[in-house]
Amino acid sequence: FHNLKGGPVMTKVDFEKALLDPAGTFDEPEDVVRNDALSREQKKEILERWQHDAEELVVASGEGMPGGGENQLRKVGKALDAV
């Protein structure tokens, strides 16, 4: 089972890391949904953080900074709906 970058199973420390940097831990938001080591609440927490980060990217790109968060925001929204 290899949904995580660089590791097969999610531990508590990995959950903490995923919560701080979801995009650095998972390739796609859907990988969070498919991760059997996470509880439903953990998945929601991680995806809500990812959604917040994507919203920040959208704001930054609207201010002329590179970002491209709109596509990521849609993917996170779909993943949250699936949880």
PDB file of C-alpha atoms in Angstrom:
ATOM      1  CA  PHE A   1       0.000   0.000   0.000  1.00  0.00           C
ATOM      2  CA  HIS A   2       1.867   3.078  -1.231  1.00  0.00           C
ATOM      3  CA  ASN A   3      -0.365   6.149  -1.361  1.00  0.00           C
ATOM      4  CA  LEU A   4       2.161   8.302   0.441  1.00  0.00           C
ATOM      5  CA  LYS A   5       5.260   9.829  -1.014  1.00  0.00           C
ATOM      6  CA  GLY A   6       8.215   7.908   0.323  1.00  0.00           C
ATOM      7  CA  GLY A   7       6.392   5.451   2.565  1.00  0.00           C
ATOM      8  CA  PRO A   8       3.864   2.651   2.603  1.00  0.00           C
ATOM      9  CA  VAL A   9       1.925   3.244   5.858  1.00  0.00           C
ATOM     10  CA  MET A  10       0.730   6.376   7.670  1.00  0.00           C
ATOM     11  CA  THR A  11       1.846   6.748  11.279  1.00  0.00           C
ATOM     12  CA  LYS A  12       0.818   9.434  13.755  1.00  0.00           C
ATOM     13  CA  VAL A  13       3.931  11.448  12.852  1.00  0.00           C
ATOM     14  CA  ASP A  14       3.036  11.129   9.178  1.00  0.00           C
ATOM     15  CA  PHE A  15      -0.477  12.380   9.965  1.00  0.00           C
ATOM     16  CA  GLU A  16       1.029  15.445  11.627  1.00  0.00           C
ATOM     17  CA  LYS A  17       3.209  16.033   8.561  1.00  0.00           C
ATOM     18  CA  ALA A  18       0.262  15.482   6.219  1.00  0.00           C
ATOM     19  CA  LEU A  19      -1.781  17.990   8.167  1.00  0.00           C
ATOM     20  CA  LEU A  20       0.974  20.600   7.861  1.00  0.00           C
ATOM     21  CA  ASP A  21       1.790  19.900   4.204  1.00  0.00           C
ATOM     22  CA  PRO A  22      -0.854  17.773   2.445  1.00  0.00           C
ATOM     23  CA  ALA A  23       0.507  18.461  -1.050  1.00  0.00           C
ATOM     24  CA  GLY A  24       3.995  17.502   0.081  1.00  0.00           C
ATOM     25  CA  THR A  25       2.736  14.232   1.561  1.00  0.00           C
ATOM     26  CA  PHE A  26       0.216  13.075  -1.052  1.00  0.00           C
ATOM     27  CA  ASP A  27       0.401  13.251  -4.845  1.00  0.00           C
ATOM     28  CA  GLU A  28      -3.325  13.969  -5.259  1.00  0.00           C
ATOM     29  CA  PRO A  29      -6.238  14.751  -2.923  1.00  0.00           C
ATOM     30  CA  GLU A  30      -7.842  11.461  -3.994  1.00  0.00           C
ATOM     31  CA  ASP A  31      -4.873   9.645  -2.396  1.00  0.00           C
ATOM     32  CA  VAL A  32      -6.062  10.940   0.981  1.00  0.00           C
ATOM     33  CA  VAL A  33      -9.521   9.471   0.364  1.00  0.00           C
ATOM     34  CA  ARG A  34      -8.069   6.080  -0.607  1.00  0.00           C
ATOM     35  CA  ASN A  35      -5.713   5.884   2.374  1.00  0.00           C
ATOM     36  CA  ASP A  36      -7.068   3.149   4.660  1.00  0.00           C
ATOM     37  CA  ALA A  37      -4.707   4.073   7.511  1.00  0.00           C
ATOM     38  CA  LEU A  38      -6.561   7.367   8.068  1.00  0.00           C
ATOM     39  CA  SER A  39      -9.852   7.784   9.892  1.00  0.00           C
ATOM     40  CA  ARG A  40     -12.659   9.717   8.230  1.00  0.00           C
ATOM     41  CA  GLU A  41     -11.972  12.650  10.562  1.00  0.00           C
ATOM     42  CA  GLN A  42      -8.248  12.637   9.749  1.00  0.00           C
ATOM     43  CA  LYS A  43      -9.045  12.619   6.032  1.00  0.00           C
ATOM     44  CA  LYS A  44     -11.386  15.582   6.493  1.00  0.00           C
ATOM     45  CA  GLU A  45      -8.766  17.505   8.493  1.00  0.00           C
ATOM     46  CA  ILE A  46      -6.070  16.914   5.890  1.00  0.00           C
ATOM     47  CA  LEU A  47      -8.350  17.783   2.977  1.00  0.00           C
ATOM     48  CA  GLU A  48      -9.684  20.900   4.684  1.00  0.00           C
ATOM     49  CA  ARG A  49      -6.103  22.065   5.208  1.00  0.00           C
ATOM     50  CA  TRP A  50      -5.337  21.286   1.557  1.00  0.00           C
ATOM     51  CA  GLN A  51      -8.420  23.256   0.555  1.00  0.00           C
ATOM     52  CA  HIS A  52      -7.238  26.237   2.595  1.00  0.00           C
ATOM     53  CA  ASP A  53      -3.787  26.030   0.975  1.00  0.00           C
ATOM     54  CA  ALA A  54      -5.360  25.854  -2.507  1.00  0.00           C
ATOM     55  CA  GLU A  55      -7.560  28.868  -1.714  1.00  0.00           C
ATOM     56  CA  GLU A  56      -4.426  30.789  -0.715  1.00  0.00           C
ATOM     57  CA  LEU A  57      -2.858  29.858  -4.079  1.00  0.00           C
ATOM     58  CA  VAL A  58      -5.928  31.169  -5.905  1.00  0.00           C
ATOM     59  CA  VAL A  59      -5.680  34.467  -4.027  1.00  0.00           C
ATOM     60  CA  ALA A  60      -1.942  34.690  -4.734  1.00  0.00           C
ATOM     61  CA  SER A  61      -2.416  33.997  -8.440  1.00  0.00           C
ATOM     62  CA  GLY A  62      -5.110  36.697  -8.515  1.00  0.00           C
ATOM     63  CA  GLU A  63      -2.489  39.092  -7.188  1.00  0.00           C
ATOM     64  CA  GLY A  64      -0.135  38.254 -10.040  1.00  0.00           C
ATOM     65  CA  MET A  65       1.864  35.583  -8.251  1.00  0.00           C
ATOM     66  CA  PRO A  66       2.247  32.157  -9.895  1.00  0.00           C
ATOM     67  CA  GLY A  67      -0.062  29.612  -8.346  1.00  0.00           C
ATOM     68  CA  GLY A  68      -2.621  27.740 -10.404  1.00  0.00           C
ATOM     69  CA  GLY A  69      -4.669  26.777  -7.367  1.00  0.00           C
ATOM     70  CA  GLU A  70      -8.054  26.624  -9.133  1.00  0.00           C
ATOM     71  CA  ASN A  71      -7.534  23.100 -10.482  1.00  0.00           C
ATOM     72  CA  GLN A  72      -6.205  21.888  -7.137  1.00  0.00           C
ATOM     73  CA  LEU A  73      -9.152  23.515  -5.361  1.00  0.00           C
ATOM     74  CA  ARG A  74     -11.584  21.562  -7.565  1.00  0.00           C
ATOM     75  CA  LYS A  75      -9.746  18.287  -6.900  1.00  0.00           C
ATOM     76  CA  VAL A  76      -9.755  18.870  -3.145  1.00  0.00           C
ATOM     77  CA  GLY A  77     -13.460  19.734  -3.228  1.00  0.00           C
ATOM     78  CA  LYS A  78     -14.235  16.468  -5.032  1.00  0.00           C
ATOM     79  CA  ALA A  79     -12.129  14.521  -2.527  1.00  0.00           C
ATOM     80  CA  LEU A  80     -13.900  16.178   0.418  1.00  0.00           C
ATOM     81  CA  ASP A  81     -17.264  15.238  -1.106  1.00  0.00           C
ATOM     82  CA  ALA A  82     -16.083  11.617  -1.280  1.00  0.00           C
ATOM     83  CA  VAL A  83     -15.122  11.440   2.412  1.00  0.00           C
TER      84      VAL A  83
END
